[in-house]
XYZ file of C-alpha atoms in Angstrom:
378
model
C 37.770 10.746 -37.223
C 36.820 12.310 -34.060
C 33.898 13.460 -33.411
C 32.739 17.180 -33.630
C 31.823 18.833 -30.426
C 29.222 21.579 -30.292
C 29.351 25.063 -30.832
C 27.020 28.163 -31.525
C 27.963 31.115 -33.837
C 25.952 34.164 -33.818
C 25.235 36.626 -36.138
C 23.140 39.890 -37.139
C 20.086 39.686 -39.613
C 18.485 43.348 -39.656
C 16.696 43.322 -35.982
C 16.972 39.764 -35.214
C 19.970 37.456 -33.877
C 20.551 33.993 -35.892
C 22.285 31.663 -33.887
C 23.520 28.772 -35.575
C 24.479 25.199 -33.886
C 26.146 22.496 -35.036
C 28.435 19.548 -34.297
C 27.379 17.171 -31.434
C 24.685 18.488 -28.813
C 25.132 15.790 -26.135
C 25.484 15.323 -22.697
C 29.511 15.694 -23.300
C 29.330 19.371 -24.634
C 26.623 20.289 -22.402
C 29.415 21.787 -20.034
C 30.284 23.926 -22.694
C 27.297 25.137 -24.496
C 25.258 25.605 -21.529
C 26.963 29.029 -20.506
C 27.139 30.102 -24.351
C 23.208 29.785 -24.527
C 22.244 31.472 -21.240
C 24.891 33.924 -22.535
C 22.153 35.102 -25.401
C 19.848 36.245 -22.354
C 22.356 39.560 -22.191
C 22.074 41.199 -25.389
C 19.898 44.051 -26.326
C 18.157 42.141 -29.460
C 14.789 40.676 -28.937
C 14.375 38.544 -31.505
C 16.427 35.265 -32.530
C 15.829 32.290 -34.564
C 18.084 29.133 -33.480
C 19.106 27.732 -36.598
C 19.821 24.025 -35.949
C 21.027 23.017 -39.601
C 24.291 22.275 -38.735
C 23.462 19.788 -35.699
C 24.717 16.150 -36.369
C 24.103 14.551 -33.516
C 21.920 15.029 -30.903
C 20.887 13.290 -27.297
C 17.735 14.208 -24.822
C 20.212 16.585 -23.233
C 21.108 18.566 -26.166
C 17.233 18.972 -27.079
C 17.229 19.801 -23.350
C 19.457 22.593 -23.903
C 17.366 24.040 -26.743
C 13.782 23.850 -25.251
C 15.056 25.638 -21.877
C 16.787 28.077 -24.108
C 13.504 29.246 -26.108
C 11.528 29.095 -22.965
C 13.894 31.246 -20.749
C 14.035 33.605 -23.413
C 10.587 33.333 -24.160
C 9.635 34.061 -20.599
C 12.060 37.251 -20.962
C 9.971 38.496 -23.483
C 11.726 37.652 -26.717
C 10.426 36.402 -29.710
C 12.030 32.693 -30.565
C 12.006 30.481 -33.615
C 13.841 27.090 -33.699
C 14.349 26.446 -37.331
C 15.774 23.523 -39.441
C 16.005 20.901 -37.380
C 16.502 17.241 -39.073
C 13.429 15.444 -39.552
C 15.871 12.562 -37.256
C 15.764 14.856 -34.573
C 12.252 15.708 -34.316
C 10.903 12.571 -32.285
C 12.871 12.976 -29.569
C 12.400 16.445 -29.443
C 9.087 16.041 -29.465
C 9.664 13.488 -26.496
C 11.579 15.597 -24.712
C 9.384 18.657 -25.068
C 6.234 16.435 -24.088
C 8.001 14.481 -20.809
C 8.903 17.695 -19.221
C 6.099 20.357 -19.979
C 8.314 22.942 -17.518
C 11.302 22.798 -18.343
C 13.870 24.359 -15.038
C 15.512 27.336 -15.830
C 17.750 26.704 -12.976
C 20.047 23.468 -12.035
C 19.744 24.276 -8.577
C 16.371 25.425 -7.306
C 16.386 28.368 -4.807
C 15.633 27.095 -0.830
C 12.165 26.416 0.130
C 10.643 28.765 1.860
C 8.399 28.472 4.844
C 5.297 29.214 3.194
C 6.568 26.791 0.379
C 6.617 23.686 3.187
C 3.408 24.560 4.550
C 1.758 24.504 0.935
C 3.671 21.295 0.313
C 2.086 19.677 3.492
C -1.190 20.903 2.413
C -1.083 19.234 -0.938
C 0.355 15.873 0.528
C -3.107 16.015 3.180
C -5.509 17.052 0.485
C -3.911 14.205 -1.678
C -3.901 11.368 1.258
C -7.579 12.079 1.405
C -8.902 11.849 -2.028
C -6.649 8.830 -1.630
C -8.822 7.800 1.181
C -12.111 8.243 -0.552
C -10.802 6.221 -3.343
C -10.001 3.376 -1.096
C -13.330 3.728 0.759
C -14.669 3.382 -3.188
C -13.253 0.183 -3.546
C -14.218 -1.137 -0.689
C -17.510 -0.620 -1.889
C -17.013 -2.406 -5.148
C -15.617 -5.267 -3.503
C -18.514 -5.519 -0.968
C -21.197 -5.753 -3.779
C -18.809 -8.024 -5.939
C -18.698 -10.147 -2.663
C -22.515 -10.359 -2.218
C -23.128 -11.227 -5.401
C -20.809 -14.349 -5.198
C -22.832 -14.835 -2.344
C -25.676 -15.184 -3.732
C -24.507 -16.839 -6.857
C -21.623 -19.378 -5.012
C -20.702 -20.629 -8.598
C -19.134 -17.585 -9.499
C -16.506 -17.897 -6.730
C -13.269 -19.474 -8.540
C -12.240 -22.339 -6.096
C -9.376 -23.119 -8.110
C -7.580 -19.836 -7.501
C -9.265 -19.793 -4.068
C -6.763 -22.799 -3.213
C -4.190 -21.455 -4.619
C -3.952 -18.654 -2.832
C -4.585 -20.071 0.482
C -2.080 -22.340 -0.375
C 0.482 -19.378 -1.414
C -0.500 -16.735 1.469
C -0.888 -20.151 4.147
C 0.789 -23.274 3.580
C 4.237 -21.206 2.323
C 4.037 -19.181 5.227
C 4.292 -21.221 8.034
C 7.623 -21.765 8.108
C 8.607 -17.775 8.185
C 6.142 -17.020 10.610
C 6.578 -20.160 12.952
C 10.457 -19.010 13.603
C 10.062 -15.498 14.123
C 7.193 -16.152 16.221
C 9.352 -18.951 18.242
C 12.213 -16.051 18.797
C 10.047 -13.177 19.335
C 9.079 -15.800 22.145
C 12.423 -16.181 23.178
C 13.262 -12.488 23.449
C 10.153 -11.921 25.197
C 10.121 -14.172 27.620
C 14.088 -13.699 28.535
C 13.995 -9.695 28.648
C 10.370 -10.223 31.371
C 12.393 -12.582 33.236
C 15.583 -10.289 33.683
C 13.370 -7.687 34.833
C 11.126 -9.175 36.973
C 13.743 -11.131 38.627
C 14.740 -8.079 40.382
C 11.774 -8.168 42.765
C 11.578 -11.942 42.883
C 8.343 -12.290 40.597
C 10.114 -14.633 38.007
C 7.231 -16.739 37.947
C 4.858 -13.977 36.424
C 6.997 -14.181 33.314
C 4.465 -16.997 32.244
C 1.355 -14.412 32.699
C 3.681 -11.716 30.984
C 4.199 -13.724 27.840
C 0.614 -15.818 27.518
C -0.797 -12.257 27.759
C 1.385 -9.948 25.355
C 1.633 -13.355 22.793
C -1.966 -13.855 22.837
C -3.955 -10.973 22.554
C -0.875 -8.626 20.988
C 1.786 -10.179 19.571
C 0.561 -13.543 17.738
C -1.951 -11.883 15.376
C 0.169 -8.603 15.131
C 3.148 -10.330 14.215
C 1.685 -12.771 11.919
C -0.215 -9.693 9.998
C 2.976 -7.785 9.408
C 4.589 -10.746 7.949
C 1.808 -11.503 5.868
C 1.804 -7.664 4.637
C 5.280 -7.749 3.716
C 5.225 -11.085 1.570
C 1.333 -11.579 0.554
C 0.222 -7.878 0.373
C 3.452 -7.195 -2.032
C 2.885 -10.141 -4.001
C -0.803 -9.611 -4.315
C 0.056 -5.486 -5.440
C 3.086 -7.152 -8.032
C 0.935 -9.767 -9.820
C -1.592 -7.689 -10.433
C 0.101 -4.568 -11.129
C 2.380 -6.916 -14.006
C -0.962 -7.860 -15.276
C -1.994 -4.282 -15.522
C 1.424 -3.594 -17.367
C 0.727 -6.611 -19.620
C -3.189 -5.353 -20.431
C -4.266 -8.737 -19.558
C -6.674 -6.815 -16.682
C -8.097 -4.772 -20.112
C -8.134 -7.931 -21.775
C -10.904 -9.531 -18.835
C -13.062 -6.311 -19.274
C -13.352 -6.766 -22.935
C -13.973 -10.411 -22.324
C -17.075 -9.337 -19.736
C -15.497 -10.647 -16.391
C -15.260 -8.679 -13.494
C -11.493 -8.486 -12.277
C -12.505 -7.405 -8.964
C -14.535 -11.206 -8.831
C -11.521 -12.620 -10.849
C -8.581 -11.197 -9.326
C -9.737 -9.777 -5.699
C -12.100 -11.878 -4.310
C -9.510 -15.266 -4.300
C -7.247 -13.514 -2.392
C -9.429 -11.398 -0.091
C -11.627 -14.796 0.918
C -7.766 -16.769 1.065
C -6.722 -14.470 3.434
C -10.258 -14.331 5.263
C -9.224 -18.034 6.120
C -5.533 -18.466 6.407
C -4.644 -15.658 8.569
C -6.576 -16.792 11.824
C -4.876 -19.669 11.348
C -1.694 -18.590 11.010
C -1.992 -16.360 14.286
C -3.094 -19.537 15.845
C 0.169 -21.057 14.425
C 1.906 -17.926 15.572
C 0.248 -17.963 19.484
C 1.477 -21.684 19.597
C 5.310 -21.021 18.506
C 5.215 -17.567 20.879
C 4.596 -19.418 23.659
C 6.362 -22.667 22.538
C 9.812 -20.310 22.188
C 8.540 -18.850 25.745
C 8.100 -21.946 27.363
C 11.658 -23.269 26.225
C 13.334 -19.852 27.796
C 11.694 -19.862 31.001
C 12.578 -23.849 31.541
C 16.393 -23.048 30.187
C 16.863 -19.739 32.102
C 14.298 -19.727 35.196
C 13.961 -23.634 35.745
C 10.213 -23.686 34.912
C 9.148 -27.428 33.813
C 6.523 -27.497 30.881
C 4.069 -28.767 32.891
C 3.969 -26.086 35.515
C 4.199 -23.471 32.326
C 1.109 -24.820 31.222
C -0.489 -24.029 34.924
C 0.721 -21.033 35.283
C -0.326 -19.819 31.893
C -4.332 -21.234 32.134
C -4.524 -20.507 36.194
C -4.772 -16.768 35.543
C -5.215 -16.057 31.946
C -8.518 -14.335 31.428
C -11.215 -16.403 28.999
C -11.000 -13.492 26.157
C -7.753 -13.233 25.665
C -6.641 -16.165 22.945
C -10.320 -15.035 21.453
C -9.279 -11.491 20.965
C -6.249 -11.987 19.179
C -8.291 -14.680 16.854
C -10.809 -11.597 16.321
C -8.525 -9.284 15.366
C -7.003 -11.492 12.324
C -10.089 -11.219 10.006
C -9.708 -7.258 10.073
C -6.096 -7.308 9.356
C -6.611 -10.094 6.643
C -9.443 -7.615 4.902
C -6.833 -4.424 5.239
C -3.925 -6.490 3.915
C -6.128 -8.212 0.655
C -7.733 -4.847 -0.331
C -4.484 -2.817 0.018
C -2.758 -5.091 -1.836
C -5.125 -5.275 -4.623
C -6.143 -1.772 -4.801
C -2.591 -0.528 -5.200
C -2.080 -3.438 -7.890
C -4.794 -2.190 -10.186
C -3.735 1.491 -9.838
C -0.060 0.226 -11.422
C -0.034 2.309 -14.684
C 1.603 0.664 -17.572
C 5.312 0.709 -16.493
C 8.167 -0.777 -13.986
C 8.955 1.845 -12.133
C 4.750 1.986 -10.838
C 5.089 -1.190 -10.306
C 7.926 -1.058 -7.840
C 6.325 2.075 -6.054
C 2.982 1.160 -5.751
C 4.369 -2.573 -4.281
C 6.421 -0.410 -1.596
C 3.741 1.792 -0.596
C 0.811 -1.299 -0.860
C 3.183 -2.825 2.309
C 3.577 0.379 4.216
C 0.105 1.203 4.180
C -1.169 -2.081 4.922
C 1.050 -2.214 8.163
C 0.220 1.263 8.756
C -3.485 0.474 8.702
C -2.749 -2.905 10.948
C -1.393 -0.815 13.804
C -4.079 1.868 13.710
C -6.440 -0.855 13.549
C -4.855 -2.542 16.319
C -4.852 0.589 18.371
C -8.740 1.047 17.667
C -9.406 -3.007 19.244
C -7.297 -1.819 22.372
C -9.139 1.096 22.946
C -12.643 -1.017 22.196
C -11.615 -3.776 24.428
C -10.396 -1.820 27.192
C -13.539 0.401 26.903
C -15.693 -3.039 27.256
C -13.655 -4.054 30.248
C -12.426 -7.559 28.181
């Protein structure tokens, strides 16, 4: 038998307007009923009672249909009473009713105004900075967490320690070794097709030992590391959240920022300025290969050409900078992981927007060392 579709009757009751619905309120008949309901708006009676008796069937956008009915009329001043509904029904209109407080009135909102986008832009500023001061909060917590495993070494958990330099280290070489190596490549051939043009091929080798060294090795390698450890560190503990086991270690007494930050803030403390070492070497490795391919430049004489008049500071610079960009990366990561509330979708946001902030933060802090070191003459 097919299935009933809905309708609404109406009728009179003194001074009030019963309107009675039945059949099957879902997302099918919505088409239809919607222009019957906002219909009711043009009568003279101010008073109805919905009488939902009848109903036998009903989805989220039937109850959908009924809540924005009683609260545009509502808002219009009338008096509304939704009566008989199955006791079936009532958990999802409850649901319904509690998932969207305000209901639209309209399927298509009216155009933003000016005023609108300037309010909207103030709430998004006023928002980034209480999201600031939060972050600025945890760093605090983790910097008294940290000096307390300081002064108690035992408490540090070596085992996960490894683990994670092993995971944000070892399993990154490979990645960051052949982008590094073609970033190399490019480099090196787009300097030497410029500066051939005034015969100054040569300086290609100052070109790239300079831009790999102090910009490009530790930059690189921190973007990388963003994108596949900061992620991983925001999805593993954000799961975790989802799965109360972070609720579960503060009923048990530890301290997750000592059981689940610290590893991988002192993992990436350690691998990182390695792995822009590892980076510097495959830069100028991939360099090296171009300029002997393309410009006739033996290995050897790269070698003297890159030490003759590379300044002392500037493989040390780019060495510097990785600590900073390993702390930015760890407590992005983890910050955004424990803010995960208890669902997938949070987890897939806050994992997309741990990874954009950390590389946001890596270029502004990046930015801040060139204006430093250019202010200290190194």
């Amino acid at each position: 038998m097919a299935a009933a579709a809905g309708w609404i009757s109406t009728s009179r009751a003194g001074d009030r307007l019963i309107v009675a619905a039945g059949g099957n309120w879902v997302v099918t008949a919505a088409r239809d009923l919607d222009p019957r309901l906002r219909a009711l708006a043009t009568l003279d009676i101010r008073s109805l009672v919905l009488d939902l008796t009848q109903i036998e069937l009903l989805d989220s956008t039937g109850a959908w249909l009924v809540l924005r009915t009683q609260q545009e009329l509502t808002a219009a001043g009338w008096t509304v009473a939704v009566e008989n509904l199955a006791p079936m029904f009532e958990p999802l209109m409850r649901q319904v009713s509690e998932s969207r407080k305000t209901l639209p009135t309209e399927l298509h909102p009216p155009p933003h105004r000016f005023g609108d986008t300037l309010a909207r832009i103030g709430r998004i500023t006023l928002a980034q900075i209480a999201h600031g001061a939060e972050l600025l909060g945890f760093l605090g917590l983790v910097c008294i967490a940290a000096l307390r495993v300081l002064r108690h070494p035992s408490r540090l958990r070596l085992t996960a320690l490894i683990s994670h330099m092993e995971q944000t280290g070892v399993d990154a070489l490979p990645v960051v070794g052949l982008l590094s190596f073609l970033v190399g490549v490019v480099f090196a051939f787009q300097g030497a097709d410029q500066l051939r043009q005034f015969g100054a091929e040569i300086y290609t080798v100052n070109l790239l030992g300079i831009a790999i060294l102090r910009e490009l090795g530790v930059l690189l390698a921190a973007i990388i590391l963003a994108g596949r450890s900061g992620s991983a560190f925001t999805a593993a503990i954000g799961t975790m959240k989802v799965n109360e086991e972070v609720d579960a270690m503060q009923v048990l007494g530890l301290d997750p920022i000592e059981v689940l930050v610290l590893p991988r803030l002192f993992a990436l403390l350690i691998t990182l300025p390695l792995i822009a070492f590892f980076a510097n070497i495959m830069g100028l490795l991939g360099g090296a290969i171009m300029c002997w391919a393309s410009l006739d430049i033996t290995i050897p004489g790269f070698l003297r050409q890159l030490r003759s008049p590379l300044p002392g500071w500037s493989f040390w610079i780019g060495v510097l900078k990785a600590p900073t960009f390993a702390g930015i990366i760890a407590l992005i990561g983890c910050y955004e992981g424990l803010r995960v509330s208890r669902s997938a979708e949070s987890v897939g946001r806050l994992t997309t927007r741990s990874v954009v902030e950390s590389i946001f933060l890596i270029i502004i802090a990046d930015a801040a060392f060139s204006i430093i070191f250019s202010y200290l003459k190194i």
